[in-house]
Short mmCIF file of C-alpha atoms in Angstrom, two decimals:
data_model
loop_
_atom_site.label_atom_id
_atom_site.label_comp_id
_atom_site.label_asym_id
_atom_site.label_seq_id
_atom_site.Cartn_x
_atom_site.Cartn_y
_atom_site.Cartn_z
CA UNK A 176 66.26 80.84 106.86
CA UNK A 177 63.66 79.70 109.03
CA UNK A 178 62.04 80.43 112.42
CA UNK A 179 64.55 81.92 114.87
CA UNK A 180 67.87 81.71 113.01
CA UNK A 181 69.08 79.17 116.04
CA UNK A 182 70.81 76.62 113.91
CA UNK A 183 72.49 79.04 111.67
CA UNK A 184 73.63 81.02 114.35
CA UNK A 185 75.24 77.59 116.28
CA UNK A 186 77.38 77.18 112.98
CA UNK A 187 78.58 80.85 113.14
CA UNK A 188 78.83 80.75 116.54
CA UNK A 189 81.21 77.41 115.29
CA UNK A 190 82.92 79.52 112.90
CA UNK A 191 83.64 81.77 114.74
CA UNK A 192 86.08 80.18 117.06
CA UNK A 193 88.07 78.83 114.11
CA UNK A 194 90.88 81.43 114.43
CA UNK A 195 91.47 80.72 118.47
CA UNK A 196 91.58 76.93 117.71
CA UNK A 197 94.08 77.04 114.91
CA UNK A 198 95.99 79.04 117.46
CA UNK A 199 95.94 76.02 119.67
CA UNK A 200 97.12 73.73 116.34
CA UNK A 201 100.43 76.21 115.42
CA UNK A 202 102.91 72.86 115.41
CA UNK A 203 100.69 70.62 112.82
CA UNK A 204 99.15 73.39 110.66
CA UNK A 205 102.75 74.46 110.09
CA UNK A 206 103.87 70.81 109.10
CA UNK A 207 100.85 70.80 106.84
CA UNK A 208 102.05 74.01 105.46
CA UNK A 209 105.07 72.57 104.78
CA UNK A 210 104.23 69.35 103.08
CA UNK A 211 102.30 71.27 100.21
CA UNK A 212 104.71 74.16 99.69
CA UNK A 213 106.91 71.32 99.57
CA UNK A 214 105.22 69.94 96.17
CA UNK A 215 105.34 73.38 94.48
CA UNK A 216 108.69 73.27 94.23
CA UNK A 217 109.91 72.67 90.77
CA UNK A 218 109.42 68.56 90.44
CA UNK A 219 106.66 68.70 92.57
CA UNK A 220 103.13 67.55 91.97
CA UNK A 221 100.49 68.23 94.12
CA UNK A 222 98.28 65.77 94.37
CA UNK A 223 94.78 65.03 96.20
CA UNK A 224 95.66 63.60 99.71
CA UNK A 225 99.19 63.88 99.00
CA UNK A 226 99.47 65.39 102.49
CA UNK A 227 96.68 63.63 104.55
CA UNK A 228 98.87 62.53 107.63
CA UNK A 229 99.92 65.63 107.98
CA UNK A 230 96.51 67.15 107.71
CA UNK A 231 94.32 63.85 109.61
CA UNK A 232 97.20 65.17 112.57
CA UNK A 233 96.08 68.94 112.29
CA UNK A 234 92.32 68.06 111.90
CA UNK A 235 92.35 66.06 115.12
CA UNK A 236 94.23 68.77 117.15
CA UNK A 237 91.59 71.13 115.67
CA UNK A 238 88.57 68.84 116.96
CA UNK A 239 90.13 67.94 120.18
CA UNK A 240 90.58 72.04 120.94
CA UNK A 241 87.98 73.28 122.09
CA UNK A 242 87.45 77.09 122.97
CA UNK A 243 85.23 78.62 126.00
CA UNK A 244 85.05 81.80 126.30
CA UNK A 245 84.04 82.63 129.59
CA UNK A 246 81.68 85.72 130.40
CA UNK A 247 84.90 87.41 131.86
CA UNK A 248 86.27 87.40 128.00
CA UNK A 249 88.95 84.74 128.86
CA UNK A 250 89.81 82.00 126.42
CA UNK A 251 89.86 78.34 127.94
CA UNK A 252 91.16 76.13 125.88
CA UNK A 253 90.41 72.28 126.53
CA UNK A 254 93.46 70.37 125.19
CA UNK A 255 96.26 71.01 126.91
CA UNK A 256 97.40 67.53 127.50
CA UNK A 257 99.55 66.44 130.17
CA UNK A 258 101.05 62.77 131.55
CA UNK A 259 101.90 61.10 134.43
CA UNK A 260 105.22 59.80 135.22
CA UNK A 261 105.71 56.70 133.67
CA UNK A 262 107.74 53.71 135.42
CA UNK A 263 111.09 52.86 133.87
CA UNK A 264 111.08 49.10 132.76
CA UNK A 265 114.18 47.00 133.99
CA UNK A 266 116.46 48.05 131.72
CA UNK A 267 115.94 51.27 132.68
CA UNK A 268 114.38 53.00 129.66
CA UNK A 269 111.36 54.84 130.64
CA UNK A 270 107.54 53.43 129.48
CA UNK A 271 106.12 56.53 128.06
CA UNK A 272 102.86 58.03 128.71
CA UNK A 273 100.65 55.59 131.24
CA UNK A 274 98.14 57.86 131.37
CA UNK A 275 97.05 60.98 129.44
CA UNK A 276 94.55 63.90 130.56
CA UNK A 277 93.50 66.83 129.32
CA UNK A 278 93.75 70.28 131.97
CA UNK A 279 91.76 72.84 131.16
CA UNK A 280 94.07 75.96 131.23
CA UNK A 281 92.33 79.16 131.03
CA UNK A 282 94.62 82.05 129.90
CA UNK A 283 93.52 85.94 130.12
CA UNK A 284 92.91 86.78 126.41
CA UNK A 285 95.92 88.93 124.77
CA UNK B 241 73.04 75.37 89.69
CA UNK B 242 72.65 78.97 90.84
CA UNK B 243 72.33 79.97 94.38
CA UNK B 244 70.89 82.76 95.41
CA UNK B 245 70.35 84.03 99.44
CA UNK B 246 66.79 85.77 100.05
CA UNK B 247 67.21 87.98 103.11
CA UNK B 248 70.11 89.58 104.39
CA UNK B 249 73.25 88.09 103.17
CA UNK B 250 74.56 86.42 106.27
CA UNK B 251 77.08 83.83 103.77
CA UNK B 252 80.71 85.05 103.65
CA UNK B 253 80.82 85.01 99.68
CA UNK B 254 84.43 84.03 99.90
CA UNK B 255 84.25 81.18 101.98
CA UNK B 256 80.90 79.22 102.37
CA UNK B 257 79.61 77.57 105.46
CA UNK B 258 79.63 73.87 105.28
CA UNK B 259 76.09 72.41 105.16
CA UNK B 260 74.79 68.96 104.48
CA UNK B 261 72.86 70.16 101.31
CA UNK B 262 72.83 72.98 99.58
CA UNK B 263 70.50 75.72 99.81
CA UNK B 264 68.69 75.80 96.58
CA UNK B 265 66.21 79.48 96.35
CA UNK B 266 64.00 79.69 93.57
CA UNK B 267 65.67 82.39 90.94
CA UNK B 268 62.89 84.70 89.66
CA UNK B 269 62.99 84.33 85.61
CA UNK B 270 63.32 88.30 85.16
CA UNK B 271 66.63 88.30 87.48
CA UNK B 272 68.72 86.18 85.19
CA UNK B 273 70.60 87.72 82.40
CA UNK B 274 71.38 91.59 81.95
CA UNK B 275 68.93 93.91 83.92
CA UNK B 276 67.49 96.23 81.18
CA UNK B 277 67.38 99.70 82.33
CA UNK B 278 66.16 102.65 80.11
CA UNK B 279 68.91 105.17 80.97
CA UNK B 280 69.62 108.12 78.92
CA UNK B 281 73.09 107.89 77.86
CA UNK B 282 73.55 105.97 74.72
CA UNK B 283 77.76 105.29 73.79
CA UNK B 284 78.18 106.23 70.98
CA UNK B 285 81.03 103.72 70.42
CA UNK B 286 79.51 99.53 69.98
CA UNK B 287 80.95 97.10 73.66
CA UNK B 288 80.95 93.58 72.09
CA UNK B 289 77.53 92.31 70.72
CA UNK B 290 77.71 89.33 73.57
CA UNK B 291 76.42 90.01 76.90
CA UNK B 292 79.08 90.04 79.42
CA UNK B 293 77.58 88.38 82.73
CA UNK B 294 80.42 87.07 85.37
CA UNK B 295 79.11 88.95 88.49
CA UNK B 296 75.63 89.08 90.19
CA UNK B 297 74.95 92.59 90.66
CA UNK B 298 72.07 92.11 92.51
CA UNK B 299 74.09 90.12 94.85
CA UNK B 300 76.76 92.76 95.13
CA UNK B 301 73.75 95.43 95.63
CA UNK B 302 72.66 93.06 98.77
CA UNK B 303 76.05 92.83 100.01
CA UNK B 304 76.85 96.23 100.01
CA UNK B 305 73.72 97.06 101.61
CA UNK B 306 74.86 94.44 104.60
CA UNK B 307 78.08 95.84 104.78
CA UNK B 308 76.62 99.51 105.11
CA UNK B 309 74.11 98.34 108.03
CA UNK B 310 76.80 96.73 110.14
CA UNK B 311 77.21 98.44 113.25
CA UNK B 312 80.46 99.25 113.16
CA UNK B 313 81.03 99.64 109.37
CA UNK B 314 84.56 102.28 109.99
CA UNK B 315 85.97 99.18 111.44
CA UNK B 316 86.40 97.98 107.78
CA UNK B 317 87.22 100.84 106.17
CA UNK B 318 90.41 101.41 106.11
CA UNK B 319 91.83 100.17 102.65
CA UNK B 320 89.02 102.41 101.22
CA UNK B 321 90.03 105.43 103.30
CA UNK B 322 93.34 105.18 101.88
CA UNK B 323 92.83 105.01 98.65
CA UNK B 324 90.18 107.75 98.41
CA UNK B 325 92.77 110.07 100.10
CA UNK B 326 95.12 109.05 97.24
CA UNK B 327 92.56 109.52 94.81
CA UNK B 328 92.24 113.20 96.33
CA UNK B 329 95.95 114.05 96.22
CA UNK B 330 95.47 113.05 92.28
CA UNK B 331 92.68 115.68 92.36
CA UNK B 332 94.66 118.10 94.32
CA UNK B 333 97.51 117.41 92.30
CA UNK B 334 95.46 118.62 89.05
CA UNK B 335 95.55 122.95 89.20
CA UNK B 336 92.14 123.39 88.24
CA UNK B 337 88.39 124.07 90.02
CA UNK B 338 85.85 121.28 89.05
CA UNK B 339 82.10 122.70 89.62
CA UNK B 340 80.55 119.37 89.13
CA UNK B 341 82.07 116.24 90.37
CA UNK B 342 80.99 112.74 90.05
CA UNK B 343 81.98 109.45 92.04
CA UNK B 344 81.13 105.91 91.00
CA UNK B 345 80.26 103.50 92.91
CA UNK B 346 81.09 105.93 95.84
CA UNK B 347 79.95 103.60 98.82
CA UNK B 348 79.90 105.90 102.20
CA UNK B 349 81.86 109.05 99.85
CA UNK B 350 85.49 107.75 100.95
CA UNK B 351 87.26 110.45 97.98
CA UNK B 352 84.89 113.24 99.27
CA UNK B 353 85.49 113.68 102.45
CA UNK B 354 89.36 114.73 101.95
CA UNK B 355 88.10 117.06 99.01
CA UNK B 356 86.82 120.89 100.20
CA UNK B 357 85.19 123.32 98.61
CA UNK B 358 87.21 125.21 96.50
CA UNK B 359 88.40 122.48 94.73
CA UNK B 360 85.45 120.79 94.04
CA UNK B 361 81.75 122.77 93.37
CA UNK B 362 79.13 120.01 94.04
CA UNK B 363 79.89 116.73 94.17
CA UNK B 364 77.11 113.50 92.79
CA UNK B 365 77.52 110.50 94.59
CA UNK B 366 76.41 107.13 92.75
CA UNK B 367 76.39 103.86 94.19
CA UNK B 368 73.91 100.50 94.03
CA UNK B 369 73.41 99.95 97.75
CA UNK B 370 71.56 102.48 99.23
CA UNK B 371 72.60 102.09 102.42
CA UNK B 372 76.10 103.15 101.87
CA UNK B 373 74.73 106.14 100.81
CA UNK B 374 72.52 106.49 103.82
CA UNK B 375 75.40 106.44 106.16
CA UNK B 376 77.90 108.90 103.81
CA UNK B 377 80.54 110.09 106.25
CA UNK B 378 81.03 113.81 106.67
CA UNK B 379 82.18 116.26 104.35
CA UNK B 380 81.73 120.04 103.41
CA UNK B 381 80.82 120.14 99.69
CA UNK B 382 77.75 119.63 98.48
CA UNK B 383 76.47 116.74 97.25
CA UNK B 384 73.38 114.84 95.94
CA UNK B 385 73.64 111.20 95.88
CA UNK B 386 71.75 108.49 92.92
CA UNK B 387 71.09 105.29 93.80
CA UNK B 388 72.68 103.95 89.87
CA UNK B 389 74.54 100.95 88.60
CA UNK B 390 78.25 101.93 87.42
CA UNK B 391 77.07 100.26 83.97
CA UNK B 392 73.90 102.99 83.75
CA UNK B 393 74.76 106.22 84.60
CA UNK B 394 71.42 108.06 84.27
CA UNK B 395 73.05 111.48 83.18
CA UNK B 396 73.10 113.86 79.52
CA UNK B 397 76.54 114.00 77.76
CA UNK B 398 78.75 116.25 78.90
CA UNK B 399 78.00 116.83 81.78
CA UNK B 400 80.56 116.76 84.51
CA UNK B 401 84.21 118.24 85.19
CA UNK B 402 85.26 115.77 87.05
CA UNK B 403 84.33 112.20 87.16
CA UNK B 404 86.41 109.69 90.20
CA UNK B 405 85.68 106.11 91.17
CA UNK B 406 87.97 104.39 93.90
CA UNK B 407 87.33 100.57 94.13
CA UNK B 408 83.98 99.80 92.86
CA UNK B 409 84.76 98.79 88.65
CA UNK B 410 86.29 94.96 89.47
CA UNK B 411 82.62 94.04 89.98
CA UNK B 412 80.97 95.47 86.98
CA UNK B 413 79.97 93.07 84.25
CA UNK B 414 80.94 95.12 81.50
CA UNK B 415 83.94 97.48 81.95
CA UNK B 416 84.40 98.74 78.33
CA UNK B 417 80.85 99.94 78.51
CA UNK B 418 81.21 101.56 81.96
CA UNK B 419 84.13 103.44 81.02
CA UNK B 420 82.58 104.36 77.67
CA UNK B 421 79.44 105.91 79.69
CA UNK B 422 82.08 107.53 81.85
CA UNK B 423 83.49 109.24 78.56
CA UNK B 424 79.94 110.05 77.37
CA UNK B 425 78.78 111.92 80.55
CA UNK B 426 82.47 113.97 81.14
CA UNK B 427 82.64 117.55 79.37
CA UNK B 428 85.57 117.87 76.35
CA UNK B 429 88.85 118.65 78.91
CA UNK B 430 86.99 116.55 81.95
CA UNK B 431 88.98 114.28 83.52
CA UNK B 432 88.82 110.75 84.69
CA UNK B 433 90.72 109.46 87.74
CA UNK B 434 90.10 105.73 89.10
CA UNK B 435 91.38 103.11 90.93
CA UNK B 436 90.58 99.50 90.43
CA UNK B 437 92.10 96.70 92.48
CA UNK B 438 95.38 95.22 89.92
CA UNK B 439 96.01 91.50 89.00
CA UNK B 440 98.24 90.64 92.26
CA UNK B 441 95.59 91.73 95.16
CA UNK B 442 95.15 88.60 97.30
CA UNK B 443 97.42 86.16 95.23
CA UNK B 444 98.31 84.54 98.85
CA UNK B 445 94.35 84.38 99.58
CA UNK B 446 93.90 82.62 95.90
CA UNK B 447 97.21 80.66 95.88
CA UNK B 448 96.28 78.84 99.44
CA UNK B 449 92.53 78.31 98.27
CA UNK B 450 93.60 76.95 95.62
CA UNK B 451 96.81 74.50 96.72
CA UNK B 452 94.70 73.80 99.54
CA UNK B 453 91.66 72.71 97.57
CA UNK B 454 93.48 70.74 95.05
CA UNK B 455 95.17 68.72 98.35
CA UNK B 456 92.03 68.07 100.19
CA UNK B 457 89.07 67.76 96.95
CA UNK B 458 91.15 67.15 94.06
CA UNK B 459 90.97 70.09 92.28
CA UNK B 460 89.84 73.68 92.66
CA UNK B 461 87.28 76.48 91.61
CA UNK B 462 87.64 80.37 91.36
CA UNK B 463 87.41 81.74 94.88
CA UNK B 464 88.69 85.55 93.83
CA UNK B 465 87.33 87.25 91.50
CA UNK B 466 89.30 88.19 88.23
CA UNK B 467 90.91 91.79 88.26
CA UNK B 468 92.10 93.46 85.21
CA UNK B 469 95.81 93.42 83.96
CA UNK B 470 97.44 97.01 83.51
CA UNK B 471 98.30 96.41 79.79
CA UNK B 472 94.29 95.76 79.66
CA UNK B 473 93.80 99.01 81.74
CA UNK B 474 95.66 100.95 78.88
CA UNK B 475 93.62 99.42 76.33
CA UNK B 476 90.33 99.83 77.94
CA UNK B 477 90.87 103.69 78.61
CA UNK B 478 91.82 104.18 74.96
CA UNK B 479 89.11 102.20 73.20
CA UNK B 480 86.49 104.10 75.54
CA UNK B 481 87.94 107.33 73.98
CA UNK B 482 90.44 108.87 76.72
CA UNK B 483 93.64 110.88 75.91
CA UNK B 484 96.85 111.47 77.67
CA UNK B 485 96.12 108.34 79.85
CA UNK B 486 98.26 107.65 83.19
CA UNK B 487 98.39 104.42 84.70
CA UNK B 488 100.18 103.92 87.73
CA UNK B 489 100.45 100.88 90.40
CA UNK B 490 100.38 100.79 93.94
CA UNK B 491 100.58 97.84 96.53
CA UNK B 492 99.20 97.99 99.79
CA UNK B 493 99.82 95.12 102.53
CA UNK B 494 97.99 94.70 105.36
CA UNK B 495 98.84 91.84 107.94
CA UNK B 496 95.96 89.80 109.46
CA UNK B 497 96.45 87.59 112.46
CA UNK B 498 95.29 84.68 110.04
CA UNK B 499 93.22 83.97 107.02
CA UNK B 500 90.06 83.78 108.99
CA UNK B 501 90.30 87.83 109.82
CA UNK B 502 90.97 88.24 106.28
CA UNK B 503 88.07 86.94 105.32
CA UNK B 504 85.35 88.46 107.40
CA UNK B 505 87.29 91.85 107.35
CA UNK B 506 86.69 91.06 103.12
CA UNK B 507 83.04 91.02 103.90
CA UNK B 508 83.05 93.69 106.43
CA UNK B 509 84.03 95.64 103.27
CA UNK B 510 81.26 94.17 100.60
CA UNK B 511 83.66 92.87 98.90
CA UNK B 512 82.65 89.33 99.25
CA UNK B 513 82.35 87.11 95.86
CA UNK B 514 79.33 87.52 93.99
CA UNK B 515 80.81 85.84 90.43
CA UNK B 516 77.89 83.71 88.89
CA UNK B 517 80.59 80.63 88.60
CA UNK B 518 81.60 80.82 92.00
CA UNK B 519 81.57 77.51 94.29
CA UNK B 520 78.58 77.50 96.38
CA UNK B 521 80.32 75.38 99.21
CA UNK B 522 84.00 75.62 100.83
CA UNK B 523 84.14 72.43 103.04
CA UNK B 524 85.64 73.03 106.33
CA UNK B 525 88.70 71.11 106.08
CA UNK B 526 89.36 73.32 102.64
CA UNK B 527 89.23 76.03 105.00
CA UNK B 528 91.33 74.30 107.80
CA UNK B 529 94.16 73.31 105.07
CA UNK B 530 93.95 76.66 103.29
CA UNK B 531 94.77 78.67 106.98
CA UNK B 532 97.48 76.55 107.71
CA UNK B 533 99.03 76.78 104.01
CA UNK B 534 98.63 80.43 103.80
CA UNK B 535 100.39 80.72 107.54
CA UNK B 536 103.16 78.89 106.68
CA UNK B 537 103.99 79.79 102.98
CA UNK B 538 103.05 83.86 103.65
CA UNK B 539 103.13 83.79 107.50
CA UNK B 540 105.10 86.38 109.17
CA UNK B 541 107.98 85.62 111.91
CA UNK B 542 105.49 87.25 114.51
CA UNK B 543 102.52 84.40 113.50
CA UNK B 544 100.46 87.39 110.97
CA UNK B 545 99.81 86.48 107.75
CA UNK B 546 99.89 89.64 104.88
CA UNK B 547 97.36 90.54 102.17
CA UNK B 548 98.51 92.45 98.78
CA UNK B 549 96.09 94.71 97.97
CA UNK B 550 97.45 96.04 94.43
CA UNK B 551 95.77 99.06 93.31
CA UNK B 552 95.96 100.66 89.51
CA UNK B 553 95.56 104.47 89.54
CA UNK B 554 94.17 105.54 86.46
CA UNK B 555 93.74 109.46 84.64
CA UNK B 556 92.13 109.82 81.71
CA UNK B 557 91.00 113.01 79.94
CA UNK B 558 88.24 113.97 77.25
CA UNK B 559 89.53 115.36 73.88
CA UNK B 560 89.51 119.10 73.92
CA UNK B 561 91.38 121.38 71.47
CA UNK B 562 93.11 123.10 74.34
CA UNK B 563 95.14 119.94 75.18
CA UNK B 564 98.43 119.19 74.14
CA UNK B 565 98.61 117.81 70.72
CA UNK B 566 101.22 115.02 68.85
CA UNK B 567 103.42 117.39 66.29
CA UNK B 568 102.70 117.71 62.73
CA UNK B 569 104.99 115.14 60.85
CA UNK B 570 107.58 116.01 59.22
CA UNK B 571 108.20 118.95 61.84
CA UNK B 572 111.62 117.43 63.48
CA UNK B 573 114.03 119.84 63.45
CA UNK B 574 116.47 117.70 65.70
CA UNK B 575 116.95 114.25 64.99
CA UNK B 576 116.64 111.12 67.84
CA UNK B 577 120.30 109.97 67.12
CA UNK B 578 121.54 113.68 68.79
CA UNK B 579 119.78 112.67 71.47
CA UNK B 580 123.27 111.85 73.52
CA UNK B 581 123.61 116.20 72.77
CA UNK B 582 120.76 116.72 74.29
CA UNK B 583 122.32 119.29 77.08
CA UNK B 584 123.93 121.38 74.58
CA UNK B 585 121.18 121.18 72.47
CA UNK B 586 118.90 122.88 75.10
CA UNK B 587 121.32 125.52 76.10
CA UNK B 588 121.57 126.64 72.83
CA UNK B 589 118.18 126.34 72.57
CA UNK B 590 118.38 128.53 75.97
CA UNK B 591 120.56 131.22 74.17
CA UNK B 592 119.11 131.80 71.35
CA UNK B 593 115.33 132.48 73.29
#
């Protein structure tokens, strides 16, 4: 440890908001959860990357989510997404997303 | 490679903060191996001739000191409040007045403070971190506390009435010897009661780590230390020279919001890892995959996850010629296949009194 501690305390400061942005990742760390309890049933073999869609899904929810807490004690969490309406094409089946943002929704900490 | 933190420990023992390269201290020669401490008690019984190392005590000592100097160290004690109150029911439950009273590995006196003074003359605290004994909480008997290893118990034979220990012996190195030394310091008709954390206390903490680790690395190391079967217990209390032994289990669960509570509420308590083979480095996507496997394979319908905490109560007295003894052979007057009689056999045994 060296000098003022600033590094190590940016990575605990880092750790420390692990909990609040699982939170945010409930969906995919559950179908991760699933995929390996899945391979110990009886049959199964768990393997290395045996689940890594599942997981590349969860860790990229995790990175995109990220926590603020402001002075007040509120959490604000950055990756709420929400879309625009798309237009239909001519058949009338409707286009999807056209354009993706990210609100940031700031909810009074339970 | 071993790793050791000058300083405050400020690593979570369990889990390890990911760095680009590992932290490499130099190990002072004279810290590796068994400390050698000139202690007065000598068992009389031989431990096994190799040294037993799996857990840095002087790690533990420096953990246990962090833990004590946290500012808010009642925030983790709760498990240990528990069971120190059960440890005093045992106490109360045993009709007798102990003048002198030792605890192992007491850390802030958790068994002492639900004992008074009637039961219980003057109580010695012992511990390895001296700030848990710094900060002891309050309590009405008596006592003097020694800053001792569980292993070295710097006291004369025969010396105490009463010897407890709640939640401390999972991290010695050598447990025969420790409970031997217990033996050798109790007076003939003393009496030994301990708990020790069982074989099944965190199995969801160990079983994610480890399915979890095997997903993401490819295999997996030890992240929780190795607790003692209760067959073992039985054997261990015998061998050290303890009669009429009582061994009885208890579980304890305690929901978290999520693995990452359980964790720093693990080394809120000192109880982090300090096992000489233990993995240096816990990536963070181990530690990613390993909360999301333990919430969905342990989770709770409300989104907390639970922690077994299985705890072996153990009571063990010192030979003494006052204590019950097996009958003489050859002294049956009533054979084992009347045992289906056994109701009229006691009534006449009733009548004839």
């Amino acid at each position: 440890m060296s000098g003022n501690g600033a590094v190590w305390g940016r990575v605990r400061g880092r750790l420390r908001a692990f909990p609040e942005r699982l939170a945010a990742c409930r969906a995919e760390a559950a179908a991760y959860g699933r995929c390996v309890q899945a391979s110990t049933a009886p049959g199964g073999r768990l393997t290395k990357d045996l689940c890594v869609q599942e997981f590349k899904a969860l860790r990229s929810c995790f990175a995109a989510a990220v926590v603020r807490v402001l002075p007040s004690g509120t959490l604000c969490y950055f990756n709420v997404p929400f879309f625009t309406e798309g237009q239909d094409d001519p058949k009338g089946r409707p286009l999807g997303w056209t354009s993706l943002h990210y609100v940031c929704v700031c909810c009074p900490q339970p | 490679m071993r790793l050791l933190y000058r300083g405050e420990m400020l690593r979570l023992g369990v889990l390890c903060l990911w760095r680009r390269r590992p932290l490499v201290f130099g190990v002072p020669a004279k810290n590796l191996g068994l400390r050698k401490v000139a202690s007065g008690v000598s068992p009389p019984g031989s431990t096994s001739p190799r040294a037993l190392n799996i857990f840095d005590r002087d790690l533990k000592r420096k953990q246990k000191n962090w833990a004590a100097r946290q500012p808010e160290p009642m925030k983790f004690d709760y498990l240990k409040e528990e069971v120190g109150s059960r440890i005093a029911d045992r106490v109360y439950d045993i009709a007798r007045k102990f003048s002198l009273a030792l605890d192992v590995g007491c850390g802030r006196g958790y068994i002492a403070q639900h004992l008074n003074k009637e039961t219980v003359g003057k109580f010695f605290q012992v511990d390895i971190a001296e700030n848990a004994l710094k900060n002891t909480l309050e309590m009405e008997i008596p006592t003097v506390s020694v800053l001792a290893d569980e292993e070295f118990l710097p006291f004369r034979e025969n010396t105490f009435d009463l010897v407890v220990s709640s939640l401390s012996l999972h991290w010695v190195n050598d447990l025969p010897r420790a409970l031997e030394q217990i033996h050798y310091v109790l007076k003939p008709d003393g009496v030994f009661i301990g708990a020790m954390f069982g074989g099944d206390t965190l199995y969801e903490l160990r079983c994610s780590l480890q399915l979890a680790e095997t997903e993401r690395e490819g295999g997996f190391s030890p992240h929780v230390s190795p607790f003692t079967a209760v067959n073992d217990l039985g054997h261990l209390l015998g061998r050290a020279g303890f009669n009429t032994l009582t061994v009885d289990t208890d579980e304890i669960q305690v929901n978290y919001p999520g693995m990452f509570e359980l964790m720093e509420d693990l080394q809120g308590m000192g109880e982090s890892n300090c096992a000489w083979n233990r993995k240096a480095l816990l990536h963070r996507d181990t530690m990613l995959a390993a909360a999301a496997v333990y919430g969905e394979m342990y989770g709770n319908e409300d989104g907390s996850v639970p922690a077994t905490y299985q705890i072996y109560y153990m009571i063990g007295w010192k030979y003494h010629d006052s204590q019950a003894q097996p009958a003489e052979r050859g002294s049956a007057t009533v054979s084992f296949g009347e045992l289906g009689k056994i109701n009229n056999l006691m009534s006449q045994e009733k009548k004839s009194q």
